[in-house]
Protein backbone atom coordinates (compact mmCIF):
# COMPACT_ATOMS: atom_id res chain seq x y z
CA UNK A 1 0.00 0.00 0.00
CA UNK A 2 1.39 3.39 -1.01
CA UNK A 3 2.40 5.90 1.66
CA UNK A 4 -0.11 8.67 2.35
CA UNK A 5 1.51 11.77 0.89
CA UNK A 6 0.07 13.86 3.72
CA UNK A 7 2.17 11.89 6.21
CA UNK A 8 5.50 12.88 4.65
CA UNK A 9 7.72 14.52 7.26
CA UNK A 10 11.32 13.67 6.38
CA UNK A 11 13.40 13.39 3.23
CA UNK A 12 13.38 9.61 3.66
CA UNK A 13 9.56 9.70 3.70
CA UNK A 14 9.62 11.74 0.49
CA UNK A 15 11.91 9.24 -1.20
CA UNK A 16 9.76 6.34 -0.10
CA UNK A 17 6.70 7.98 -1.61
CA UNK A 18 8.48 8.90 -4.86
CA UNK A 19 9.89 5.43 -5.48
CA UNK A 20 6.51 3.85 -4.75
CA UNK A 21 5.30 5.76 -7.82
CA UNK A 22 7.66 3.95 -10.18
CA UNK A 23 5.52 2.38 -12.92
CA UNK A 24 7.09 -1.03 -12.24
CA UNK A 25 5.90 -0.91 -8.62
CA UNK A 26 2.42 0.36 -9.47
CA UNK A 27 1.71 -2.51 -11.86
CA UNK A 28 -0.07 -5.63 -10.72
CA UNK A 29 2.31 -8.59 -10.35
CA UNK A 30 2.71 -10.45 -13.65
CA UNK A 31 1.12 -7.69 -15.75
CA UNK A 32 2.86 -6.21 -18.78
CA UNK A 33 4.12 -2.60 -18.80
CA UNK A 34 1.52 -0.18 -20.11
CA UNK A 35 2.89 2.34 -22.59
CA UNK A 36 1.84 5.92 -22.16
CA UNK A 37 -0.51 7.04 -24.94
CA UNK A 38 0.10 10.79 -24.72
CA UNK A 39 1.36 13.59 -22.50
CA UNK A 40 -2.07 14.68 -21.26
CA UNK A 41 -1.43 13.81 -17.61
CA UNK A 42 1.89 15.66 -17.25
CA UNK A 43 0.43 18.65 -19.13
CA UNK A 44 -2.61 18.79 -16.84
CA UNK A 45 -0.50 18.30 -13.73
CA UNK A 46 1.91 21.08 -14.71
CA UNK A 47 -1.05 23.31 -15.63
CA UNK A 48 -2.14 22.96 -12.01
CA UNK A 49 1.37 24.15 -11.06
CA UNK A 50 0.94 27.25 -13.28
CA UNK A 51 3.06 25.82 -16.11
CA UNK A 52 6.51 26.42 -14.63
CA UNK A 53 8.19 24.72 -17.63
CA UNK A 54 7.26 27.68 -19.85
CA UNK A 55 9.00 30.31 -17.72
CA UNK A 56 12.59 29.92 -19.00
CA UNK A 57 14.42 28.91 -22.18
CA UNK A 58 15.19 25.19 -22.52
CA UNK A 59 17.77 23.16 -24.43
CA UNK A 60 16.26 19.68 -24.85
CA UNK A 61 18.64 16.70 -25.24
CA UNK A 62 17.78 13.11 -26.21
CA UNK A 63 19.67 10.09 -27.55
CA UNK A 64 20.60 6.50 -26.75
CA UNK A 65 24.08 7.27 -25.41
CA UNK A 66 25.90 10.45 -24.49
CA UNK A 67 22.85 12.59 -23.81
CA UNK A 68 23.79 13.01 -20.16
CA UNK A 69 27.39 13.93 -20.96
CA UNK A 70 26.35 16.37 -23.70
CA UNK A 71 23.85 17.95 -21.29
CA UNK A 72 26.60 18.45 -18.71
CA UNK A 73 28.93 19.95 -21.34
CA UNK A 74 26.30 22.42 -22.53
CA UNK A 75 25.54 23.35 -18.91
CA UNK A 76 29.28 23.95 -18.40
CA UNK A 77 29.32 26.34 -21.41
CA UNK A 78 26.44 28.33 -19.94
CA UNK A 79 27.74 28.39 -16.37
CA UNK A 80 31.17 29.58 -17.53
CA UNK A 81 29.38 32.66 -18.89
CA UNK A 82 27.72 33.36 -15.56
CA UNK A 83 24.29 32.06 -16.53
CA UNK A 84 22.21 30.57 -13.73
CA UNK A 85 21.72 27.14 -15.25
CA UNK A 86 19.23 24.45 -14.34
CA UNK A 87 20.28 20.89 -15.24
CA UNK A 88 17.90 17.93 -15.30
CA UNK A 89 19.41 14.47 -15.86
CA UNK A 90 18.79 10.81 -15.03
CA UNK A 91 19.32 8.35 -13.52
CA UNK A 92 21.08 9.25 -10.28
CA UNK A 93 23.97 7.37 -8.68
CA UNK A 94 23.86 8.06 -4.94
CA UNK A 95 21.21 10.67 -4.26
CA UNK A 96 17.87 11.29 -5.95
CA UNK A 97 18.63 15.02 -5.88
CA UNK A 98 21.42 14.55 -8.43
CA UNK A 99 18.66 14.67 -11.05
CA UNK A 100 17.84 18.32 -10.35
CA UNK A 101 20.65 20.85 -10.11
CA UNK A 102 21.26 24.58 -10.42
CA UNK A 103 24.85 25.55 -11.21
CA UNK A 104 25.88 22.06 -10.11
CA UNK A 105 24.17 22.24 -6.71
CA UNK A 106 21.48 19.66 -5.97
CA UNK A 107 17.95 20.65 -5.06
CA UNK A 108 17.76 20.97 -1.23
CA UNK A 109 16.04 18.18 0.67
CA UNK A 110 13.42 20.49 2.11
CA UNK A 111 12.42 21.51 -1.42
CA UNK A 112 11.70 17.88 -2.29
CA UNK A 113 9.57 17.52 0.85
CA UNK A 114 7.78 20.85 0.34
CA UNK A 115 6.93 20.10 -3.28
CA UNK A 116 5.20 16.85 -2.38
CA UNK A 117 3.40 18.13 0.72
CA UNK A 118 2.51 21.48 -0.79
CA UNK A 119 0.93 19.89 -3.84
CA UNK A 120 -0.61 16.85 -2.15
CA UNK A 121 -4.15 17.58 -3.37
CA UNK A 122 -2.99 18.00 -6.96
CA UNK A 123 -0.84 14.86 -6.78
CA UNK A 124 -3.68 12.80 -5.32
CA UNK A 125 -5.95 14.07 -8.08
CA UNK A 126 -3.69 13.15 -11.00
CA UNK A 127 -1.57 10.36 -9.48
CA UNK A 128 1.53 11.13 -11.58
CA UNK A 129 4.27 8.51 -11.88
CA UNK A 130 7.76 8.83 -10.44
CA UNK A 131 9.03 10.31 -13.70
CA UNK A 132 6.18 12.79 -14.06
CA UNK A 133 6.56 13.88 -10.44
CA UNK A 134 10.30 14.32 -10.80
CA UNK A 135 10.03 16.32 -14.02
CA UNK A 136 7.32 18.55 -12.56
CA UNK A 137 9.36 19.05 -9.39
CA UNK A 138 12.32 20.16 -11.49
CA UNK A 139 10.18 22.51 -13.59
CA UNK A 140 8.76 24.16 -10.46
CA UNK A 141 12.11 24.40 -8.68
CA UNK A 142 13.83 25.98 -11.67
CA UNK A 143 11.02 28.53 -12.01
CA UNK A 144 11.00 29.41 -8.30
CA UNK A 145 14.77 29.89 -8.28
CA UNK A 146 14.69 32.14 -11.35
CA UNK A 147 17.14 30.28 -13.57
CA UNK A 148 18.31 31.89 -16.79
CA UNK A 149 18.21 28.67 -18.80
CA UNK A 150 17.57 24.93 -18.35
CA UNK A 151 19.38 22.02 -19.98
CA UNK A 152 16.85 19.20 -19.99
CA UNK A 153 17.77 15.57 -20.65
CA UNK A 154 15.00 13.20 -21.65
CA UNK A 155 14.53 10.18 -19.43
CA UNK A 156 13.42 7.60 -22.00
CA UNK A 157 12.81 8.12 -25.71
CA UNK A 158 11.48 11.58 -26.44
CA UNK A 159 8.02 11.69 -27.99
CA UNK A 160 6.23 10.48 -24.84
CA UNK A 161 8.86 11.42 -22.28
CA UNK A 162 7.64 13.54 -19.38
CA UNK A 163 10.05 16.32 -20.35
CA UNK A 164 8.51 16.72 -23.81
CA UNK A 165 6.03 19.44 -22.87
CA UNK A 166 8.61 22.22 -23.00
CA UNK A 167 9.07 24.79 -25.76
CA UNK A 168 12.82 24.54 -26.39
CA UNK A 169 15.11 27.04 -28.10
CA UNK A 170 17.40 24.21 -29.28
CA UNK A 171 17.08 20.42 -29.47
CA UNK A 172 19.81 17.77 -29.60
CA UNK A 173 19.73 14.04 -30.41
CA UNK A 174 23.13 12.49 -29.74
CA UNK A 175 22.81 9.08 -31.46
CA UNK A 176 20.56 6.06 -31.88
CA UNK A 177 21.27 2.52 -30.72
CA UNK A 178 19.35 -0.47 -29.42
CA UNK A 179 18.32 0.01 -25.80
CA UNK A 180 15.00 -0.16 -23.92
CA UNK A 181 13.54 -2.06 -26.88
CA UNK A 182 10.60 -3.21 -24.78
CA UNK A 183 9.39 0.38 -24.56
CA UNK A 184 10.85 2.20 -27.56
CA UNK A 185 10.79 -0.51 -30.23
CA UNK A 186 12.99 -3.33 -31.43
CA UNK A 187 14.72 -1.57 -34.35
CA UNK A 188 16.82 1.59 -34.60
CA UNK A 189 14.18 3.03 -36.95
CA UNK A 190 11.43 2.67 -34.34
CA UNK A 191 13.68 4.13 -31.65
CA UNK A 192 14.62 7.05 -33.92
CA UNK A 193 10.93 7.87 -34.41
CA UNK A 194 10.52 8.10 -30.63
CA UNK A 195 13.61 10.30 -30.21
CA UNK A 196 12.56 12.53 -33.12
CA UNK A 197 9.48 13.45 -31.11
CA UNK A 198 11.44 16.26 -29.43
CA UNK A 199 11.93 18.09 -32.76
CA UNK A 200 9.81 21.26 -32.64
CA UNK A 201 8.55 23.69 -35.30
CA UNK A 202 11.26 26.08 -36.45
CA UNK A 203 13.69 25.08 -33.69
CA UNK A 204 17.21 23.96 -34.75
CA UNK A 205 17.95 20.28 -34.18
CA UNK A 206 21.49 18.91 -33.75
CA UNK A 207 21.98 15.24 -34.68
CA UNK A 208 25.19 13.90 -33.16
CA UNK A 209 25.84 11.00 -35.53
CA UNK A 210 24.78 10.02 -39.03
CA UNK A 211 22.98 6.70 -39.40
CA UNK A 212 21.97 5.02 -42.64
CA UNK A 213 18.68 3.82 -41.17
CA UNK A 214 17.94 6.86 -39.02
CA UNK A 215 18.96 9.85 -41.17
CA UNK A 216 15.79 9.72 -43.35
CA UNK A 217 13.62 9.71 -40.25
CA UNK A 218 15.27 12.79 -38.76
CA UNK A 219 15.40 14.63 -42.09
CA UNK A 220 11.71 13.94 -42.73
CA UNK A 221 10.65 15.01 -39.24
CA UNK A 222 12.76 18.18 -39.40
CA UNK A 223 11.25 18.96 -42.80
CA UNK A 224 7.71 18.55 -41.48
CA UNK A 225 8.52 20.90 -38.62
CA UNK A 226 10.55 23.31 -40.78
CA UNK A 227 13.34 22.86 -38.26
CA UNK A 228 16.95 23.52 -39.38
CA UNK A 229 18.87 20.23 -39.05
CA UNK A 230 22.61 19.99 -38.40
CA UNK A 231 24.61 16.76 -38.35
CA UNK A 232 27.50 17.22 -35.94
CA UNK A 233 29.76 14.66 -37.60
CA UNK A 234 29.60 16.15 -41.11
CA UNK A 235 32.69 18.22 -40.33
CA UNK A 236 35.46 16.73 -38.23
CA UNK A 237 36.22 19.54 -35.78
CA UNK A 238 38.59 17.50 -33.63
CA UNK A 239 41.71 16.38 -35.50
CA UNK A 240 43.25 14.43 -32.62
CA UNK A 241 42.99 13.83 -28.90
CA UNK A 242 44.98 12.27 -26.11
CA UNK A 243 44.22 10.97 -22.65
CA UNK A 244 45.95 12.74 -19.79
CA UNK A 245 45.97 12.05 -16.06
CA UNK A 246 42.94 14.20 -15.28
CA UNK A 247 40.96 14.13 -18.49
CA UNK A 248 41.59 14.65 -22.18
CA UNK A 249 43.13 17.18 -24.55
CA UNK A 250 41.66 17.83 -28.01
CA UNK A 251 42.99 19.72 -31.02
CA UNK A 252 39.96 21.79 -32.07
CA UNK A 253 40.13 23.17 -35.61
CA UNK A 254 37.53 25.84 -34.98
CA UNK A 255 34.26 26.80 -36.67
CA UNK A 256 32.52 29.95 -37.89
CA UNK A 257 32.01 31.32 -34.37
CA UNK A 258 34.46 29.28 -32.31
CA UNK A 259 38.22 29.84 -32.40
CA UNK A 260 40.70 27.08 -33.23
CA UNK A 261 42.37 26.09 -29.99
CA UNK A 262 43.52 23.28 -27.72
CA UNK A 263 40.53 22.13 -25.68
CA UNK A 264 41.17 20.68 -22.25
CA UNK A 265 38.49 18.82 -20.34
CA UNK A 266 38.34 16.91 -17.08
CA UNK A 267 36.18 14.24 -18.75
CA UNK A 268 37.65 11.05 -20.21
CA UNK A 269 36.66 8.02 -22.24
CA UNK A 270 36.70 6.74 -25.81
CA UNK A 271 33.21 8.17 -26.37
CA UNK A 272 34.03 11.74 -25.38
CA UNK A 273 35.23 12.86 -28.81
CA UNK A 274 31.76 12.20 -30.25
CA UNK A 275 30.07 13.82 -27.25
CA UNK A 276 32.29 16.89 -27.46
CA UNK A 277 31.68 17.24 -31.20
CA UNK A 278 27.91 17.22 -30.55
CA UNK A 279 28.18 19.74 -27.71
CA UNK A 280 30.42 22.03 -29.79
CA UNK A 281 27.91 21.88 -32.65
CA UNK A 282 25.21 22.96 -30.21
CA UNK A 283 27.42 25.82 -29.01
CA UNK A 284 28.07 26.91 -32.60
CA UNK A 285 24.33 27.05 -33.31
CA UNK A 286 23.72 29.00 -30.07
CA UNK A 287 26.25 31.59 -31.23
CA UNK A 288 25.35 31.69 -34.93
CA UNK A 289 21.60 31.91 -34.27
CA UNK A 290 22.11 34.38 -31.38
CA UNK A 291 20.06 32.16 -29.09
CA UNK A 292 22.15 33.29 -26.11
CA UNK A 293 24.85 35.93 -25.82
CA UNK A 294 27.83 33.77 -24.89
CA UNK A 295 31.57 34.40 -25.04
CA UNK A 296 33.15 31.66 -27.17
CA UNK A 297 36.44 31.44 -25.27
CA UNK A 298 34.77 31.47 -21.86
CA UNK A 299 32.43 28.72 -23.01
CA UNK A 300 35.31 26.49 -24.11
CA UNK A 301 37.12 27.12 -20.83
CA UNK A 302 34.07 25.73 -19.06
CA UNK A 303 35.03 22.29 -20.36
CA UNK A 304 38.07 22.24 -18.07
CA UNK A 305 35.93 21.73 -14.97
CA UNK A 306 32.72 19.97 -16.02
CA UNK A 307 32.82 17.61 -13.03
CA UNK A 308 33.22 20.37 -10.48
CA UNK A 309 30.78 22.82 -12.04
CA UNK A 310 27.95 20.44 -12.96
CA UNK A 311 28.35 17.36 -10.74
CA UNK A 312 29.24 14.96 -13.57
CA UNK A 313 30.31 11.47 -12.43
CA UNK A 314 30.29 7.77 -13.24
CA UNK A 315 31.82 7.76 -16.72
CA UNK A 316 35.36 6.48 -17.29
CA UNK A 317 36.57 7.46 -13.84
CA UNK A 318 39.97 6.15 -12.81
CA UNK A 319 40.98 5.55 -9.21
CA UNK A 320 44.79 5.20 -8.96
CA UNK A 321 46.08 2.45 -6.70
CA UNK A 322 47.74 -0.95 -6.66
CA UNK A 323 46.11 -1.88 -8.94
CA UNK A 324 44.24 0.99 -10.64
CA UNK A 325 40.45 0.79 -10.74
CA UNK A 326 38.46 2.09 -13.72
CA UNK A 327 34.66 2.47 -13.61
CA UNK A 328 32.19 3.26 -16.37
CA UNK A 329 28.40 3.07 -16.51
CA UNK A 330 28.05 2.24 -20.22
CA UNK A 331 25.52 -0.58 -20.36
CA UNK A 332 24.21 -1.28 -23.87
CA UNK A 333 25.30 -2.72 -27.19
CA UNK A 334 26.02 0.74 -28.54
CA UNK A 335 28.48 1.76 -25.83
CA UNK A 336 29.98 -1.25 -24.03
CA UNK A 337 31.89 -2.75 -27.01
CA UNK A 338 33.64 0.58 -27.62
CA UNK A 339 34.63 0.84 -23.97
CA UNK A 340 35.87 -2.75 -23.73
CA UNK A 341 37.95 -2.37 -26.88
CA UNK A 342 39.59 0.75 -25.48
CA UNK A 343 40.62 -0.97 -22.24
CA UNK A 344 43.56 -2.59 -24.03
CA UNK A 345 45.20 0.82 -24.44
CA UNK A 346 45.96 0.92 -20.71
CA UNK A 347 48.86 -1.54 -20.92
CA UNK A 348 47.87 -3.65 -17.90
CA UNK A 349 49.41 -7.03 -17.06
CA UNK A 350 46.04 -8.72 -16.39
CA UNK A 351 42.48 -7.42 -16.63
CA UNK A 352 39.97 -8.08 -13.83
CA UNK A 353 36.31 -7.21 -14.55
CA UNK A 354 33.70 -6.74 -11.84
CA UNK A 355 30.52 -7.11 -13.86
CA UNK A 356 26.86 -6.63 -13.07
CA UNK A 357 23.79 -6.11 -15.24
CA UNK A 358 20.06 -5.53 -14.91
CA UNK A 359 17.61 -8.25 -15.84
CA UNK A 360 15.67 -6.48 -18.61
CA UNK A 361 18.51 -6.52 -21.18
CA UNK A 362 19.61 -8.88 -23.92
CA UNK A 363 22.77 -10.08 -22.24
CA UNK A 364 24.15 -12.54 -24.77
CA UNK A 365 24.99 -10.09 -27.57
CA UNK A 366 26.68 -7.73 -25.10
CA UNK A 367 28.68 -10.41 -23.28
CA UNK A 368 30.18 -11.61 -26.57
CA UNK A 369 32.22 -8.40 -26.75
CA UNK A 370 33.97 -8.96 -23.40
CA UNK A 371 37.52 -10.37 -23.52
CA UNK A 372 37.81 -14.08 -22.69
CA UNK A 373 41.27 -13.65 -21.15
CA UNK A 374 40.00 -11.41 -18.33
CA UNK A 375 39.19 -12.66 -14.83
CA UNK A 376 35.51 -12.07 -13.97
CA UNK A 377 33.74 -11.28 -10.71
CA UNK A 378 29.97 -11.40 -11.26
CA UNK A 379 27.71 -9.35 -8.98
CA UNK A 380 24.08 -8.37 -8.72
CA UNK A 381 23.43 -4.60 -8.78
CA UNK A 382 21.76 -3.46 -5.58
CA UNK A 383 18.39 -2.66 -7.24
CA UNK A 384 15.22 -4.72 -7.76
CA UNK A 385 15.96 -4.95 -11.51
CA UNK A 386 19.41 -6.41 -10.84
CA UNK A 387 20.25 -9.67 -12.61
CA UNK A 388 21.26 -12.48 -10.24
CA UNK A 389 25.02 -12.98 -10.07
CA UNK A 390 24.47 -16.72 -10.54
CA UNK A 391 22.41 -16.16 -13.69
CA UNK A 392 24.97 -13.72 -15.05
CA UNK A 393 27.78 -16.17 -14.39
CA UNK A 394 25.87 -18.88 -16.26
CA UNK A 395 25.17 -16.61 -19.23
CA UNK A 396 28.78 -15.43 -19.33
CA UNK A 397 30.08 -19.00 -19.29
CA UNK A 398 28.01 -19.74 -22.40
CA UNK A 399 30.16 -17.24 -24.34
CA UNK A 400 33.45 -18.33 -22.78
CA UNK A 401 33.79 -15.90 -19.87
CA UNK A 402 35.00 -17.51 -16.64
CA UNK A 403 34.79 -16.18 -13.12
CA UNK A 404 33.14 -16.35 -9.71
CA UNK A 405 29.83 -15.01 -8.44
CA UNK A 406 29.55 -12.67 -5.43
CA UNK A 407 26.41 -11.53 -3.69
CA UNK A 408 27.73 -8.03 -3.21
CA UNK A 409 30.18 -5.75 -5.03
CA UNK A 410 32.21 -5.29 -1.84
CA UNK A 411 33.14 -8.95 -1.75
CA UNK A 412 33.77 -9.04 -5.50
CA UNK A 413 36.04 -6.03 -5.23
CA UNK A 414 37.87 -7.56 -2.29
CA UNK A 415 38.51 -10.76 -4.27
CA UNK A 416 39.64 -8.83 -7.34
CA UNK A 417 42.01 -6.71 -5.29
CA UNK A 418 43.43 -9.78 -3.58
CA UNK A 419 44.00 -11.60 -6.86
CA UNK A 420 45.39 -8.63 -8.78
CA UNK A 421 49.01 -7.66 -9.28
CA UNK A 422 49.88 -3.99 -8.80
CA UNK A 423 50.26 -3.62 -12.58
CA UNK A 424 46.86 -5.15 -13.31
CA UNK A 425 43.66 -3.21 -13.99
CA UNK A 426 40.26 -3.67 -12.32
CA UNK A 427 37.32 -2.54 -14.46
CA UNK A 428 33.88 -2.10 -12.86
CA UNK A 429 30.87 -1.79 -15.14
CA UNK A 430 28.01 -3.34 -17.06
CA UNK A 431 25.34 -1.21 -15.40
CA UNK A 432 24.81 2.27 -14.01
CA UNK A 433 23.76 0.63 -10.76
CA UNK A 434 26.98 -1.36 -10.32
CA UNK A 435 28.93 1.87 -10.73
CA UNK A 436 26.60 3.50 -8.19
CA UNK A 437 27.37 0.69 -5.73
CA UNK A 438 31.09 1.35 -6.13
CA UNK A 439 30.72 5.14 -5.85
CA UNK A 440 28.81 4.58 -2.61
CA UNK A 441 31.79 2.68 -1.22
CA UNK A 442 34.12 5.50 -2.28
CA UNK A 443 31.89 8.08 -0.63
CA UNK A 444 31.74 6.14 2.60
CA UNK A 445 35.53 5.82 2.69
CA UNK A 446 35.75 9.61 2.77
CA UNK A 447 33.25 9.98 5.62
CA UNK A 448 34.27 10.72 9.16
CA UNK A 449 33.29 7.92 11.52
CA UNK A 450 30.63 8.88 14.06
CA UNK A 451 31.15 8.95 17.76
CA UNK A 452 29.77 5.82 19.44
CA UNK A 453 27.55 6.81 22.34
CA UNK A 454 26.67 3.31 23.52
CA UNK A 455 27.88 -0.14 22.55
CA UNK A 456 26.59 -3.66 23.16
CA UNK A 457 27.55 -7.04 21.66
CA UNK A 458 25.04 -6.54 18.86
CA UNK A 459 24.37 -2.85 18.31
CA UNK A 460 25.82 0.62 18.50
CA UNK A 461 23.90 3.79 19.23
CA UNK A 462 25.23 6.82 17.41
CA UNK A 463 25.16 10.55 17.85
CA UNK A 464 22.30 12.27 16.01
CA UNK A 465 22.93 13.90 12.63
CA UNK A 466 25.92 11.68 11.95
CA UNK A 467 26.49 8.66 9.77
CA UNK A 468 25.35 5.20 10.87
CA UNK A 469 27.82 2.37 10.48
CA UNK A 470 27.26 -1.29 11.10
CA UNK A 471 28.85 -3.09 14.07
CA UNK A 472 30.04 -5.86 11.80
CA UNK A 473 33.60 -6.15 10.51
CA UNK A 474 32.62 -4.13 7.43
CA UNK A 475 31.99 -0.98 9.41
CA UNK A 476 35.29 0.79 9.79
CA UNK A 477 37.37 -0.35 6.86
CA UNK A 478 37.09 -1.17 3.17
CA UNK A 479 34.77 -2.74 2.07
CA UNK A 480 32.19 -1.01 4.23
CA UNK A 481 28.80 -2.30 5.27
CA UNK A 482 26.32 -1.95 2.39
CA UNK A 483 23.25 -1.26 4.50
CA UNK A 484 21.37 -4.30 3.24
CA UNK A 485 19.82 -4.60 6.70
CA UNK A 486 17.84 -1.40 6.33
CA UNK A 487 14.57 -3.27 6.78
CA UNK A 488 15.40 -3.82 10.44
CA UNK A 489 13.14 -1.77 12.68
CA UNK A 490 14.70 1.36 14.08
CA UNK A 491 17.29 1.90 11.36
CA UNK A 492 16.70 4.17 8.38
CA UNK A 493 19.38 3.74 5.76
CA UNK A 494 19.85 6.62 3.36
CA UNK A 495 23.51 6.85 2.56
CA UNK A 496 23.77 5.84 6.21
CA UNK A 497 22.77 9.31 7.35
CA UNK A 498 21.12 9.69 10.74
CA UNK A 499 18.86 12.70 10.45
CA UNK A 500 17.21 13.61 13.73
CA UNK A 501 17.69 11.14 16.51
CA UNK A 502 19.82 8.27 17.66
CA UNK A 503 19.46 5.18 15.52
CA UNK A 504 20.50 1.59 16.02
CA UNK A 505 22.54 -0.10 13.27
CA UNK A 506 22.71 -3.87 13.06
CA UNK A 507 25.13 -5.97 11.05
CA UNK A 508 24.60 -6.76 7.37
CA UNK A 509 25.74 -10.34 7.82
CA UNK A 510 23.43 -13.33 7.76
CA UNK A 511 22.91 -13.31 11.54
CA UNK A 512 20.66 -10.27 11.75
CA UNK A 513 17.11 -11.59 11.78
CA UNK A 514 17.26 -14.93 13.57
CA UNK A 515 19.36 -16.46 16.38
CA UNK A 516 22.23 -16.70 16.81
CA UNK A 517 22.49 -12.96 16.25
CA UNK A 518 25.70 -11.34 15.13
CA UNK A 519 28.16 -10.85 17.97
CA UNK A 520 30.67 -8.80 16.02
CA UNK A 521 33.28 -11.56 16.13
CA UNK A 522 33.82 -11.55 12.36
CA UNK A 523 35.96 -8.42 12.30
CA UNK A 524 38.58 -10.37 10.39
CA UNK A 525 36.36 -10.37 7.27
mmCIF file of N, CA and C in Angstrom, residues 41 61 99 168 293 373 392 436 465:
data_model
loop_
_atom_site.group_PDB
_atom_site.id
_atom_site.type_symbol
_atom_site.label_atom_id
_atom_site.label_comp_id
_atom_site.label_asym_id
_atom_site.label_seq_id
_atom_site.Cartn_x
_atom_site.Cartn_y
_atom_site.Cartn_z
ATOM 1 N N UNK A 41 -1.488 13.755 -19.071
ATOM 2 C CA UNK A 41 -1.427 13.812 -17.611
ATOM 3 C C UNK A 41 -0.380 14.820 -17.140
ATOM 4 N N UNK A 61 17.633 17.651 -24.755
ATOM 5 C CA UNK A 61 18.638 16.704 -25.236
ATOM 6 C C UNK A 61 18.117 15.278 -25.103
ATOM 7 N N UNK A 99 19.442 14.469 -9.827
ATOM 8 C CA UNK A 99 18.664 14.667 -11.051
ATOM 9 C C UNK A 99 18.336 16.131 -11.301
ATOM 10 N N UNK A 168 11.374 24.312 -26.419
ATOM 11 C CA UNK A 168 12.819 24.541 -26.394
ATOM 12 C C UNK A 168 13.279 25.602 -27.393
ATOM 13 N N UNK A 293 23.647 35.102 -25.649
ATOM 14 C CA UNK A 293 24.849 35.926 -25.821
ATOM 15 C C UNK A 293 25.971 35.326 -24.974
ATOM 16 N N UNK A 373 40.070 -13.484 -21.967
ATOM 17 C CA UNK A 373 41.275 -13.651 -21.155
ATOM 18 C C UNK A 373 41.189 -12.918 -19.811
ATOM 19 N N UNK A 392 23.988 -14.394 -14.211
ATOM 20 C CA UNK A 392 24.967 -13.722 -15.050
ATOM 21 C C UNK A 392 26.190 -14.598 -15.280
ATOM 22 N N UNK A 436 27.148 2.805 -9.361
ATOM 23 C CA UNK A 436 26.604 3.501 -8.192
ATOM 24 C C UNK A 436 26.996 2.788 -6.904
ATOM 25 N N UNK A 465 22.422 13.144 13.765
ATOM 26 C CA UNK A 465 22.933 13.898 12.629
ATOM 27 C C UNK A 465 24.349 13.481 12.248
#
